[in-house]
Amino acid sequence: MNVVWREWFNEAAIKQMTEMGTLPRNETEVSVGSHDNGEDVAALVAEDVAKEDSEAFRDGGTIVILEPEDFAGEYDIEVEYTPTYFARER
């Protein structure tokens, strides 16, 4: 499924950028299951984007899904890091 999204929502900035024709609009293809909701889709998009850009959503953030309409909304992204352990022989 193709998801259209942006990382923020600000009415004044959106109005100004729309008038200038420079409103950012990202598209990401994700695989959505039949039981997924907007939160699931937002997490999938953030995870997919972070694979391509290690700085994207590194500390979480906000994502606004524009399309498809069923999942449209503003979502807070939270990130949990799992510790990774390494050992070296002395």
mmCIF file with all atom_site columns, C-alpha atoms in Angstrom, residues 17-86:
data_model
loop_
_atom_site.group_PDB
_atom_site.id
_atom_site.type_symbol
_atom_site.label_atom_id
_atom_site.label_alt_id
_atom_site.label_comp_id
_atom_site.label_asym_id
_atom_site.label_entity_id
_atom_site.label_seq_id
_atom_site.pdbx_PDB_ins_code
_atom_site.Cartn_x
_atom_site.Cartn_y
_atom_site.Cartn_z
_atom_site.occupancy
_atom_site.B_iso_or_equiv
_atom_site.pdbx_formal_charge
_atom_site.auth_seq_id
_atom_site.auth_comp_id
_atom_site.auth_asym_id
_atom_site.auth_atom_id
_atom_site.pdbx_PDB_model_num
ATOM 1  C CA . MET A 1 17 ? 3.949  26.272 1.525  1.00 0.00 ? 17 MET A CA 1
ATOM 2  C CA . THR A 1 18 ? 0.815  25.263 -0.393 1.00 0.00 ? 18 THR A CA 1
ATOM 3  C CA . GLU A 1 19 ? 0.572  28.764 -1.831 1.00 0.00 ? 19 GLU A CA 1
ATOM 4  C CA . MET A 1 20 ? 4.253  28.589 -2.846 1.00 0.00 ? 20 MET A CA 1
ATOM 5  C CA . GLY A 1 21 ? 3.808  25.072 -4.249 1.00 0.00 ? 21 GLY A CA 1
ATOM 6  C CA . THR A 1 22 ? 6.566  23.659 -2.029 1.00 0.00 ? 22 THR A CA 1
ATOM 7  C CA . LEU A 1 23 ? 4.575  21.574 0.449  1.00 0.00 ? 23 LEU A CA 1
ATOM 8  C CA . PRO A 1 24 ? 6.587  18.456 1.308  1.00 0.00 ? 24 PRO A CA 1
ATOM 9  C CA . ARG A 1 25 ? 4.873  15.182 0.529  1.00 0.00 ? 25 ARG A CA 1
ATOM 10 C CA . ASN A 1 26 ? 6.584  11.851 1.050  1.00 0.00 ? 26 ASN A CA 1
ATOM 11 C CA . GLU A 1 27 ? 5.422  8.501  -0.253 1.00 0.00 ? 27 GLU A CA 1
ATOM 12 C CA . THR A 1 28 ? 6.369  5.115  1.142  1.00 0.00 ? 28 THR A CA 1
ATOM 13 C CA . GLU A 1 29 ? 5.221  1.663  0.114  1.00 0.00 ? 29 GLU A CA 1
ATOM 14 C CA . VAL A 1 30 ? 4.390  -0.557 3.111  1.00 0.00 ? 30 VAL A CA 1
ATOM 15 C CA . SER A 1 31 ? 2.762  -3.938 3.528  1.00 0.00 ? 31 SER A CA 1
ATOM 16 C CA . VAL A 1 32 ? -0.394 -3.532 5.584  1.00 0.00 ? 32 VAL A CA 1
ATOM 17 C CA . GLY A 1 33 ? -2.267 -6.398 7.220  1.00 0.00 ? 33 GLY A CA 1
ATOM 18 C CA . SER A 1 34 ? -6.029 -6.631 7.538  1.00 0.00 ? 34 SER A CA 1
ATOM 19 C CA . HIS A 1 35 ? -5.901 -5.890 11.286 1.00 0.00 ? 35 HIS A CA 1
ATOM 20 C CA . ASP A 1 36 ? -3.525 -2.911 11.056 1.00 0.00 ? 36 ASP A CA 1
ATOM 21 C CA . ASN A 1 37 ? -4.722 0.503  12.172 1.00 0.00 ? 37 ASN A CA 1
ATOM 22 C CA . GLY A 1 38 ? -3.300 4.001  11.728 1.00 0.00 ? 38 GLY A CA 1
ATOM 23 C CA . GLU A 1 39 ? -0.811 3.572  14.556 1.00 0.00 ? 39 GLU A CA 1
ATOM 24 C CA . ASP A 1 40 ? 0.500  0.361  12.996 1.00 0.00 ? 40 ASP A CA 1
ATOM 25 C CA . VAL A 1 41 ? 0.849  2.012  9.595  1.00 0.00 ? 41 VAL A CA 1
ATOM 26 C CA . ALA A 1 42 ? 2.620  5.061  11.077 1.00 0.00 ? 42 ALA A CA 1
ATOM 27 C CA . ALA A 1 43 ? 5.095  2.768  12.854 1.00 0.00 ? 43 ALA A CA 1
ATOM 28 C CA . LEU A 1 44 ? 5.697  0.803  9.638  1.00 0.00 ? 44 LEU A CA 1
ATOM 29 C CA . VAL A 1 45 ? 6.383  4.001  7.699  1.00 0.00 ? 45 VAL A CA 1
ATOM 30 C CA . ALA A 1 46 ? 8.780  5.319  10.372 1.00 0.00 ? 46 ALA A CA 1
ATOM 31 C CA . GLU A 1 47 ? 10.613 1.991  10.497 1.00 0.00 ? 47 GLU A CA 1
ATOM 32 C CA . ASP A 1 48 ? 10.898 1.799  6.711  1.00 0.00 ? 48 ASP A CA 1
ATOM 33 C CA . VAL A 1 49 ? 12.127 5.396  6.399  1.00 0.00 ? 49 VAL A CA 1
ATOM 34 C CA . ALA A 1 50 ? 14.677 4.896  9.201  1.00 0.00 ? 50 ALA A CA 1
ATOM 35 C CA . LYS A 1 51 ? 16.196 1.955  7.285  1.00 0.00 ? 51 LYS A CA 1
ATOM 36 C CA . GLU A 1 52 ? 17.059 4.344  4.443  1.00 0.00 ? 52 GLU A CA 1
ATOM 37 C CA . ASP A 1 53 ? 17.967 7.359  6.604  1.00 0.00 ? 53 ASP A CA 1
ATOM 38 C CA . SER A 1 54 ? 19.456 6.501  10.001 1.00 0.00 ? 54 SER A CA 1
ATOM 39 C CA . GLU A 1 55 ? 18.719 9.997  11.314 1.00 0.00 ? 55 GLU A CA 1
ATOM 40 C CA . ALA A 1 56 ? 15.000 9.860  10.472 1.00 0.00 ? 56 ALA A CA 1
ATOM 41 C CA . PHE A 1 57 ? 12.845 9.184  13.534 1.00 0.00 ? 57 PHE A CA 1
ATOM 42 C CA . ARG A 1 58 ? 16.004 8.312  15.493 1.00 0.00 ? 58 ARG A CA 1
ATOM 43 C CA . ASP A 1 59 ? 14.562 9.955  18.608 1.00 0.00 ? 59 ASP A CA 1
ATOM 44 C CA . GLY A 1 60 ? 10.919 9.518  17.617 1.00 0.00 ? 60 GLY A CA 1
ATOM 45 C CA . GLY A 1 61 ? 8.895  12.461 16.384 1.00 0.00 ? 61 GLY A CA 1
ATOM 46 C CA . THR A 1 62 ? 5.596  13.121 14.696 1.00 0.00 ? 62 THR A CA 1
ATOM 47 C CA . ILE A 1 63 ? 4.248  11.706 11.474 1.00 0.00 ? 63 ILE A CA 1
ATOM 48 C CA . VAL A 1 64 ? 1.134  12.869 9.652  1.00 0.00 ? 64 VAL A CA 1
ATOM 49 C CA . ILE A 1 65 ? -0.473 10.347 7.325  1.00 0.00 ? 65 ILE A CA 1
ATOM 50 C CA . LEU A 1 66 ? -2.369 12.047 4.518  1.00 0.00 ? 66 LEU A CA 1
ATOM 51 C CA . GLU A 1 67 ? -3.382 9.046  2.421  1.00 0.00 ? 67 GLU A CA 1
ATOM 52 C CA . PRO A 1 68 ? -4.993 6.547  2.425  1.00 0.00 ? 68 PRO A CA 1
ATOM 53 C CA . GLU A 1 69 ? -7.870 8.212  4.199  1.00 0.00 ? 69 GLU A CA 1
ATOM 54 C CA . ASP A 1 70 ? -8.562 5.156  6.402  1.00 0.00 ? 70 ASP A CA 1
ATOM 55 C CA . PHE A 1 71 ? -5.250 5.757  8.199  1.00 0.00 ? 71 PHE A CA 1
ATOM 56 C CA . ALA A 1 72 ? -5.075 9.566  7.969  1.00 0.00 ? 72 ALA A CA 1
ATOM 57 C CA . GLY A 1 73 ? -4.088 11.368 11.133 1.00 0.00 ? 73 GLY A CA 1
ATOM 58 C CA . GLU A 1 74 ? -1.248 12.651 13.260 1.00 0.00 ? 74 GLU A CA 1
ATOM 59 C CA . TYR A 1 75 ? 0.799  10.089 15.198 1.00 0.00 ? 75 TYR A CA 1
ATOM 60 C CA . ASP A 1 76 ? 3.598  10.343 17.751 1.00 0.00 ? 76 ASP A CA 1
ATOM 61 C CA . ILE A 1 77 ? 6.491  8.016  16.990 1.00 0.00 ? 77 ILE A CA 1
ATOM 62 C CA . GLU A 1 78 ? 8.329  6.504  19.944 1.00 0.00 ? 78 GLU A CA 1
ATOM 63 C CA . VAL A 1 79 ? 11.542 4.512  19.631 1.00 0.00 ? 79 VAL A CA 1
ATOM 64 C CA . GLU A 1 80 ? 12.748 1.745  21.913 1.00 0.00 ? 80 GLU A CA 1
ATOM 65 C CA . TYR A 1 81 ? 16.324 0.592  21.579 1.00 0.00 ? 81 TYR A CA 1
ATOM 66 C CA . THR A 1 82 ? 17.318 -2.918 22.533 1.00 0.00 ? 82 THR A CA 1
ATOM 67 C CA . PRO A 1 83 ? 20.774 -3.252 24.070 1.00 0.00 ? 83 PRO A CA 1
ATOM 68 C CA . THR A 1 84 ? 23.289 -5.197 22.041 1.00 0.00 ? 84 THR A CA 1
ATOM 69 C CA . TYR A 1 85 ? 26.085 -6.964 23.888 1.00 0.00 ? 85 TYR A CA 1
ATOM 70 C CA . PHE A 1 86 ? 29.539 -7.718 22.505 1.00 0.00 ? 86 PHE A CA 1
#
